[in-house]
CSV table of C-alpha atoms and ligand atoms in Angstrom, one decimal:
chain,number,residue,atom,x,y,z
A,1,MET,CA,15.4,6.4,7.8
A,2,THR,CA,14.2,7.3,11.4
A,3,ALA,CA,11.2,5.6,13.0
A,4,PHE,CA,7.8,6.1,11.3
A,5,GLY,CA,6.3,9.5,12.3
A,6,THR,CA,9.4,11.0,14.0
A,7,GLN,CA,10.6,13.1,11.0
A,8,PHE,CA,8.7,16.0,9.6
A,9,GLY,CA,8.5,18.2,6.5
A,10,GLN,CA,9.4,21.9,6.8
A,11,THR,CA,5.9,23.3,6.1
A,12,MET,CA,2.4,22.6,7.4
A,13,ALA,CA,-1.0,24.1,6.7
A,14,LEU,CA,-2.9,25.7,9.5
A,15,SER,CA,-6.4,27.2,9.9
A,16,HIS,CA,-7.8,28.7,13.1
A,17,TRP,CA,-11.5,28.2,13.7
A,18,ARG,CA,-14.0,29.9,15.9
A,19,ASP,CA,-17.7,29.4,16.3
A,20,GLY,CA,-17.7,26.8,13.5
A,21,VAL,CA,-16.0,29.1,11.0
A,22,PHE,CA,-12.6,28.2,9.6
A,23,ALA,CA,-10.2,31.0,8.7
A,24,THR,CA,-8.3,31.1,5.4
A,25,PRO,CA,-5.5,28.5,5.8
A,26,GLU,CA,-1.9,29.5,5.9
A,27,LEU,CA,1.3,27.7,5.2
A,28,THR,CA,3.6,27.9,8.2
A,29,PRO,CA,6.8,26.3,9.4
A,30,VAL,CA,6.4,23.0,11.3
A,31,ALA,CA,7.1,24.3,14.9
A,32,PRO,CA,5.6,24.1,18.4
A,33,LEU,CA,2.2,25.7,18.8
A,34,PRO,CA,1.3,28.1,21.6
A,35,ILE,CA,-1.6,26.5,23.5
A,36,HIS,CA,-3.2,27.6,26.8
A,37,PRO,CA,-2.8,25.1,29.6
A,38,ALA,CA,-6.6,25.1,30.0
A,39,ALA,CA,-7.1,24.2,26.3
A,40,HIS,CA,-10.2,22.0,25.9
A,41,VAL,CA,-8.3,19.3,24.0
A,42,LEU,CA,-5.7,18.8,26.8
A,43,HIS,CA,-8.4,18.0,29.3
A,44,TYR,CA,-11.3,16.5,27.4
A,45,ALA,CA,-9.7,15.1,24.3
A,46,SER,CA,-11.7,17.2,21.8
A,47,THR,CA,-9.6,16.0,18.8
A,48,CYS,CA,-9.6,13.8,15.7
A,49,PHE,CA,-7.2,13.1,12.9
A,50,GLU,CA,-6.5,11.4,9.6
A,51,GLY,CA,-3.6,9.4,8.3
A,52,MET,CA,-2.9,9.3,4.6
A,53,LYS,CA,-0.1,9.3,2.0
A,54,ALA,CA,1.3,10.9,-1.1
A,55,HIS,CA,3.5,8.7,-3.1
A,56,LYS,CA,6.3,9.4,-5.6
A,57,GLY,CA,6.0,7.3,-8.7
A,58,THR,CA,8.7,5.9,-10.9
A,59,ASP,CA,7.7,8.7,-13.3
A,60,GLY,CA,8.7,11.3,-10.7
A,61,GLN,CA,5.1,12.5,-10.2
A,62,VAL,CA,3.7,12.8,-6.7
A,63,ARG,CA,0.2,11.5,-6.2
A,64,ILE,CA,-2.1,11.9,-3.2
A,65,PHE,CA,-4.0,8.7,-2.5
A,66,ARG,CA,-7.8,8.9,-1.9
A,67,GLY,CA,-7.8,12.5,-0.6
A,68,ALA,CA,-11.5,12.9,-0.9
A,69,ARG,CA,-12.2,9.8,1.2
A,70,HIS,CA,-9.9,10.9,4.0
A,71,VAL,CA,-11.5,14.3,4.0
A,72,GLU,CA,-14.9,12.7,4.3
A,73,ARG,CA,-13.8,10.5,7.2
A,74,MET,CA,-12.3,13.4,9.0
A,75,GLN,CA,-15.6,15.3,8.6
A,76,GLN,CA,-17.5,12.2,10.1
A,77,SER,CA,-15.1,12.0,13.0
A,78,ALA,CA,-15.4,15.8,13.7
A,79,THR,CA,-19.2,15.6,13.6
A,80,GLN,CA,-19.3,12.7,15.9
A,81,LEU,CA,-17.1,14.6,18.4
A,82,ARG,CA,-19.3,17.7,18.0
A,83,LEU,CA,-16.4,19.6,16.6
A,84,PRO,CA,-17.0,21.7,13.4
A,85,ALA,CA,-16.5,19.6,10.3
A,86,PRO,CA,-13.9,21.3,8.0
A,87,PRO,CA,-15.4,22.2,4.6
A,88,THR,CA,-14.4,19.7,1.9
A,89,GLU,CA,-12.6,22.2,-0.3
A,90,LEU,CA,-10.8,23.9,2.5
A,91,LEU,CA,-9.3,20.7,3.9
A,92,HIS,CA,-8.6,19.1,0.6
A,93,GLY,CA,-6.9,22.3,-0.5
A,94,MET,CA,-4.7,22.3,2.7
A,95,ILE,CA,-3.7,18.7,1.9
A,96,ARG,CA,-2.7,19.6,-1.7
A,97,ASP,CA,-0.8,22.8,-0.5
A,98,VAL,CA,1.2,20.8,2.0
A,99,VAL,CA,2.2,18.2,-0.5
A,100,ARG,CA,3.2,20.9,-3.0
A,101,ALA,CA,5.2,22.8,-0.3
A,102,ASN,CA,7.0,19.6,0.7
A,103,LYS,CA,7.4,18.0,-2.7
A,104,ALA,CA,11.2,18.0,-2.5
A,105,GLU,CA,10.9,15.9,0.7
A,106,VAL,CA,8.7,13.1,-0.7
A,107,PRO,CA,10.9,10.0,-0.4
A,108,ASP,CA,11.2,7.6,-3.3
A,109,ALA,CA,9.2,4.4,-3.1
A,110,PRO,CA,8.9,2.3,-1.0
A,111,GLY,CA,8.9,5.5,1.2
A,112,SER,CA,6.2,8.1,0.9
A,113,LEU,CA,5.0,11.4,2.4
A,114,TYR,CA,2.6,10.6,5.3
A,115,LEU,CA,0.1,13.3,5.9
A,116,ARG,CA,-1.6,13.9,9.3
A,117,PRO,CA,-4.7,16.2,9.2
A,118,LEU,CA,-5.5,17.2,12.8
A,119,LEU,CA,-8.4,19.0,14.3
A,120,PHE,CA,-8.7,20.1,18.0
A,121,GLY,CA,-10.3,22.5,20.4
A,122,THR,CA,-8.2,25.2,22.1
A,123,GLN,CA,-10.8,27.1,24.1
A,124,ALA,CA,-9.3,27.8,27.5
A,125,HIS,CA,-12.2,26.4,29.6
A,126,ILE,CA,-11.6,23.6,32.1
A,127,GLY,CA,-15.3,23.8,33.2
A,128,ALA,CA,-16.4,22.7,29.7
A,129,ALA,CA,-16.3,18.9,30.2
A,130,ALA,CA,-19.8,18.6,28.9
A,131,SER,CA,-19.7,21.1,26.1
A,132,PRO,CA,-17.7,21.4,22.9
A,133,PRO,CA,-15.0,24.0,22.5
A,134,ASN,CA,-15.9,27.1,20.5
A,135,GLU,CA,-12.5,27.6,19.0
A,136,GLY,CA,-9.5,25.6,17.9
A,137,MET,CA,-7.2,24.7,15.0
A,138,LEU,CA,-7.1,22.5,11.9
A,139,LEU,CA,-3.7,21.6,10.6
A,140,VAL,CA,-2.1,19.2,8.1
A,141,LEU,CA,1.3,17.9,9.2
A,142,PRO,CA,3.7,16.2,6.7
A,143,SER,CA,6.0,13.4,7.7
A,144,PRO,CA,8.4,11.7,5.2
A,145,VAL,CA,8.3,7.9,6.0
A,146,GLY,CA,10.2,4.9,4.9
A,147,ASP,CA,8.9,1.4,4.3
A,148,TYR,CA,6.9,0.2,7.3
A,149,PHE,CA,8.4,-3.3,6.8
A,150,ALA,CA,12.0,-2.4,6.0
A,151,GLY,CA,13.8,-5.7,5.8
A,152,GLY,CA,10.9,-7.5,4.2
A,153,LEU,CA,7.4,-8.6,5.0
A,154,ARG,CA,7.2,-10.5,8.3
A,155,PRO,CA,4.1,-12.4,9.3
A,156,LEU,CA,2.6,-10.9,12.4
A,157,LYS,CA,1.5,-12.5,15.6
A,158,LEU,CA,-1.8,-11.3,17.1
A,159,LEU,CA,-3.6,-12.0,20.3
A,160,VAL,CA,-7.3,-12.6,19.8
A,161,GLU,CA,-9.0,-10.7,22.6
A,162,THR,CA,-12.6,-11.6,23.2
A,163,GLU,CA,-13.4,-9.7,26.4
A,164,THR,CA,-12.1,-6.2,26.3
A,165,PRO,CA,-13.2,-4.1,23.3
A,166,ARG,CA,-10.8,-1.6,21.7
A,167,THR,CA,-13.2,1.2,22.4
A,168,THR,CA,-16.9,1.8,23.0
A,169,PRO,CA,-19.2,0.3,20.3
A,170,HIS,CA,-20.6,3.7,19.0
A,171,PHE,CA,-17.1,5.3,18.8
A,172,GLY,CA,-14.9,2.8,17.0
A,173,MET,CA,-15.4,4.4,13.6
A,174,VAL,CA,-14.2,7.8,14.9
A,175,LYS,CA,-10.5,8.4,14.4
A,176,SER,CA,-9.8,10.1,17.7
A,177,GLY,CA,-6.8,9.9,20.1
A,178,ALA,CA,-9.1,8.8,22.9
A,179,ASN,CA,-9.7,5.4,21.2
A,180,TYR,CA,-6.0,4.8,20.9
A,181,VAL,CA,-5.1,5.5,24.5
A,182,GLN,CA,-8.0,3.3,25.6
A,183,ALA,CA,-6.4,0.3,23.7
A,184,LEU,CA,-2.9,1.0,25.0
A,185,PRO,CA,-2.8,-0.7,28.4
A,186,ILE,CA,-4.3,-4.0,27.1
A,187,THR,CA,-2.0,-3.9,24.1
A,188,LEU,CA,1.1,-3.3,26.2
A,189,ASP,CA,0.1,-6.2,28.5
A,190,ALA,CA,-0.5,-8.5,25.6
A,191,LYS,CA,2.9,-7.7,24.1
A,192,ALA,CA,4.7,-8.3,27.4
A,193,LYS,CA,2.7,-11.5,28.2
A,194,TYR,CA,2.5,-13.2,24.8
A,195,GLY,CA,5.1,-11.4,22.6
A,196,VAL,CA,2.5,-10.5,20.1
A,197,ASP,CA,2.7,-7.5,17.6
A,198,GLN,CA,-0.9,-6.5,18.0
A,199,ILE,CA,-4.3,-7.4,19.4
A,200,LEU,CA,-7.2,-8.5,17.2
A,201,PHE,CA,-10.2,-7.2,19.0
A,202,ALA,CA,-13.1,-9.6,19.0
A,203,PRO,CA,-15.5,-8.7,21.8
A,204,GLY,CA,-17.9,-11.5,22.6
A,205,GLY,CA,-16.3,-13.4,19.6
A,206,ASP,CA,-17.2,-10.7,17.1
A,207,VAL,CA,-13.9,-10.2,15.2
A,208,GLN,CA,-13.5,-6.4,14.4
A,209,GLU,CA,-10.0,-4.9,13.9
A,210,THR,CA,-6.6,-4.5,15.5
A,211,GLY,CA,-5.3,-1.3,17.3
A,212,ALA,CA,-4.2,0.3,14.0
A,213,ALA,CA,-5.5,-1.8,11.1
A,214,ASN,CA,-8.4,-3.7,9.7
A,215,PHE,CA,-8.5,-7.5,9.4
A,216,LEU,CA,-9.1,-9.6,6.3
A,217,LEU,CA,-9.3,-13.3,5.6
A,218,ILE,CA,-8.1,-14.2,2.1
A,219,ASP,CA,-7.9,-17.3,-0.1
A,220,ASP,CA,-7.5,-17.9,-3.8
A,221,ASP,CA,-11.1,-17.0,-4.5
A,222,ARG,CA,-12.4,-14.7,-1.8
A,223,ILE,CA,-11.9,-12.0,0.8
A,224,VAL,CA,-13.9,-12.1,4.0
A,225,THR,CA,-14.0,-9.1,6.3
A,226,ARG,CA,-16.3,-7.6,8.9
A,227,ASN,CA,-19.1,-5.6,7.5
A,228,LEU,CA,-19.0,-1.9,8.4
A,229,ASP,CA,-20.8,-0.5,11.4
A,230,THR,CA,-19.9,2.0,14.1
A,231,THR,CA,-17.8,-0.4,16.2
A,232,PHE,CA,-14.5,-0.1,14.2
A,233,LEU,CA,-12.6,2.2,11.8
A,234,HIS,CA,-13.7,2.2,8.2
A,235,GLY,CA,-10.3,1.8,6.7
A,236,VAL,CA,-9.6,3.5,3.4
A,237,THR,CA,-7.0,0.8,2.6
A,238,ARG,CA,-9.6,-1.9,3.4
A,239,ASP,CA,-12.0,-0.3,1.0
A,240,SER,CA,-9.4,0.1,-1.7
A,241,LEU,CA,-8.2,-3.5,-1.4
A,242,LEU,CA,-11.8,-4.8,-1.6
A,243,ARG,CA,-12.4,-2.9,-4.8
A,244,ILE,CA,-9.0,-4.0,-6.3
A,245,ALA,CA,-9.7,-7.6,-5.3
A,246,GLU,CA,-13.2,-7.4,-6.9
A,247,ASP,CA,-11.5,-6.1,-10.1
A,248,LEU,CA,-9.2,-9.1,-10.0
A,249,GLY,CA,-12.1,-11.5,-9.7
A,250,TYR,CA,-12.2,-12.3,-6.0
A,251,VAL,CA,-15.6,-12.7,-4.3
A,252,ILE,CA,-16.0,-10.1,-1.5
A,253,GLU,CA,-17.8,-11.1,1.6
A,254,GLU,CA,-18.5,-8.3,4.1
A,255,ARG,CA,-20.2,-9.9,7.0
A,256,ALA,CA,-19.9,-10.9,10.7
A,257,LEU,CA,-16.8,-12.9,11.4
A,258,SER,CA,-16.6,-15.2,14.5
A,259,THR,CA,-13.4,-16.1,16.4
A,260,ASP,CA,-14.2,-19.8,15.6
A,261,GLU,CA,-14.2,-19.1,11.8
A,262,VAL,CA,-11.0,-17.1,12.0
A,263,LEU,CA,-9.2,-19.7,14.1
A,264,GLY,CA,-10.3,-22.5,11.7
A,265,TRP,CA,-9.5,-20.5,8.5
A,266,ARG,CA,-7.5,-22.5,6.0
A,267,GLY,CA,-6.3,-19.6,3.8
A,268,GLU,CA,-4.3,-16.4,4.5
A,269,ALA,CA,-5.0,-13.5,6.9
A,270,ALA,CA,-3.7,-10.0,6.8
A,271,LEU,CA,-4.0,-6.5,8.3
A,272,SER,CA,-4.8,-3.5,6.1
A,273,GLY,CA,-3.9,0.1,6.8
A,274,THR,CA,-2.3,3.2,5.4
A,275,ALA,CA,1.0,2.5,7.2
A,276,ALA,CA,1.3,-1.2,6.7
A,277,VAL,CA,-0.6,-1.5,3.3
A,278,LEU,CA,-1.4,-5.2,3.6
A,279,ALA,CA,0.6,-7.1,6.2
A,280,PRO,CA,0.4,-10.9,6.6
A,281,VAL,CA,-0.7,-12.5,9.8
A,282,GLY,CA,1.2,-15.7,10.7
A,283,ILE,CA,0.1,-16.6,14.2
A,284,LEU,CA,-3.0,-16.1,16.3
A,285,VAL,CA,-2.9,-16.6,20.1
A,286,HIS,CA,-6.2,-17.5,21.6
A,287,GLU,CA,-6.8,-18.8,25.2
A,288,GLY,CA,-3.1,-19.4,25.6
A,289,LYS,CA,-2.8,-21.5,22.5
A,290,GLU,CA,-1.1,-20.6,19.2
A,291,VAL,CA,-2.8,-21.2,15.9
A,292,THR,CA,-0.6,-20.9,12.8
A,293,ILE,CA,-2.1,-19.2,9.7
A,294,ASN,CA,-1.0,-20.1,6.2
A,295,GLY,CA,1.9,-22.1,7.7
A,296,GLY,CA,3.3,-18.9,9.2
A,297,GLU,CA,4.3,-17.8,5.7
A,298,VAL,CA,3.6,-14.7,3.6
A,299,GLY,CA,0.8,-15.8,1.3
A,300,LYS,CA,0.7,-15.3,-2.5
A,301,ASN,CA,-2.7,-13.7,-2.4
A,302,VAL,CA,-1.5,-11.1,0.2
A,303,GLU,CA,1.5,-10.3,-2.0
A,304,ARG,CA,-0.6,-10.1,-5.1
A,305,LEU,CA,-3.1,-7.7,-3.6
A,306,ARG,CA,-0.5,-5.6,-1.8
A,307,ASP,CA,1.5,-5.2,-5.1
A,308,ALA,CA,-1.7,-4.3,-7.0
A,309,LEU,CA,-2.5,-1.6,-4.5
A,310,LEU,CA,1.0,-0.2,-4.4
A,311,ALA,CA,1.1,-0.1,-8.3
A,312,VAL,CA,-2.0,2.1,-8.3
A,313,GLN,CA,-0.6,4.4,-5.6
A,314,ARG,CA,2.7,4.8,-7.5
A,315,GLY,CA,1.0,5.4,-10.8
A,316,GLU,CA,2.3,2.2,-12.3
A,317,ALA,CA,-1.1,0.6,-12.9
A,318,GLU,CA,-4.3,2.1,-14.3
A,319,ASP,CA,-6.2,4.1,-11.7
A,320,ARG,CA,-9.7,2.7,-12.6
A,321,HIS,CA,-11.5,4.3,-9.7
A,322,GLY,CA,-10.0,7.8,-9.8
A,323,TRP,CA,-8.2,7.5,-6.5
A,324,THR,CA,-5.0,9.3,-7.2
A,325,GLU,CA,-4.4,13.0,-7.7
A,326,VAL,CA,-1.2,14.3,-9.2
A,327,VAL,CA,0.0,17.5,-7.4
B,1,PLP,N1,-8.2,0.7,12.2
B,1,PLP,C1,-7.6,1.5,13.0
B,1,PLP,C2,-7.9,1.5,14.4
B,1,PLP,C3,-6.6,2.4,12.5
B,1,PLP,O1,-6.0,3.2,13.3
B,1,PLP,C4,-6.4,2.4,11.1
B,1,PLP,C5,-5.4,3.3,10.6
B,1,PLP,O2,-4.7,3.8,10.1
B,1,PLP,C6,-7.1,1.5,10.3
B,1,PLP,C7,-8.0,0.6,10.9
B,1,PLP,C8,-6.8,1.4,8.8
B,1,PLP,O3,-7.4,2.6,8.2
B,1,PLP,P1,-6.8,3.2,6.9
B,1,PLP,O4,-6.7,2.0,5.9
B,1,PLP,O5,-7.7,4.2,6.5
B,1,PLP,O6,-5.4,3.6,7.2
């Protein structure tokens, strides 16, 4: 399969909005959109998005995973950007419609149909740097994806960055393109200089998240991860893994996490996210030195939790929390 996010389904859902009112969504071919060169989003980044998946189970059924939670997070992002928050039923309905329309293109496991809800402002007004756009679009774009870790789980190497934050402290929980482009130069520099896969952002020693995933410490008894606040993205995978781990008897500690604690951790570490599910961390680079985590191996607790989550997503295990929706 081609690189994650470069292949698309045939049909997307689209709703135009104006003065806060969303028009009835339509299903339309995935194709370029006409956009005015003065469109607000192109100049002032008035946009937010979501990333979620629908999975095909061994029973042949297609299930959307945690649609309601993703809709809620999109609404929070929109509000924070002073864009109109899409009504719950409208956006959730668009997600369902797109999955139904692209059902034939949902890959078998370990692949899935990645869904990208996207909201942006199109008002042609380059003088509006300090005001929100009054019109724009909401769409849901489907993308069949393969296994993020084709060829097996590989422990990742992360640079622990204690000076530069990923984004501004009040904006980390917003899923907006501006956050990603801010993190790009430092991430590219770290990849070139240290050969790392990602940066673990820990401004002032406060361990938060990487550029595209949350960070968890795991051992045989507990999961430790940063408590939620506005500084980082509230991952749906993070939340799901914590609930599953709790069901399996692990103790959950959501609290501040220092670089010292992370560097001295004697268990496993992993990144959680929609794309990677739960990916093991093998090496941390800090102040020029490399620290090995769990002997640089994939840990048994990471594998156990990852498998448990995938089993729920694919309808192979009981969905105790009502997270999946067959469409
Ligand atoms: N943190 C960032 C910055 C992300 O981009 C993501 C995304 O996918 C996550 C965390 C994990 O979030 P989720 O589990 O909802 O995919």
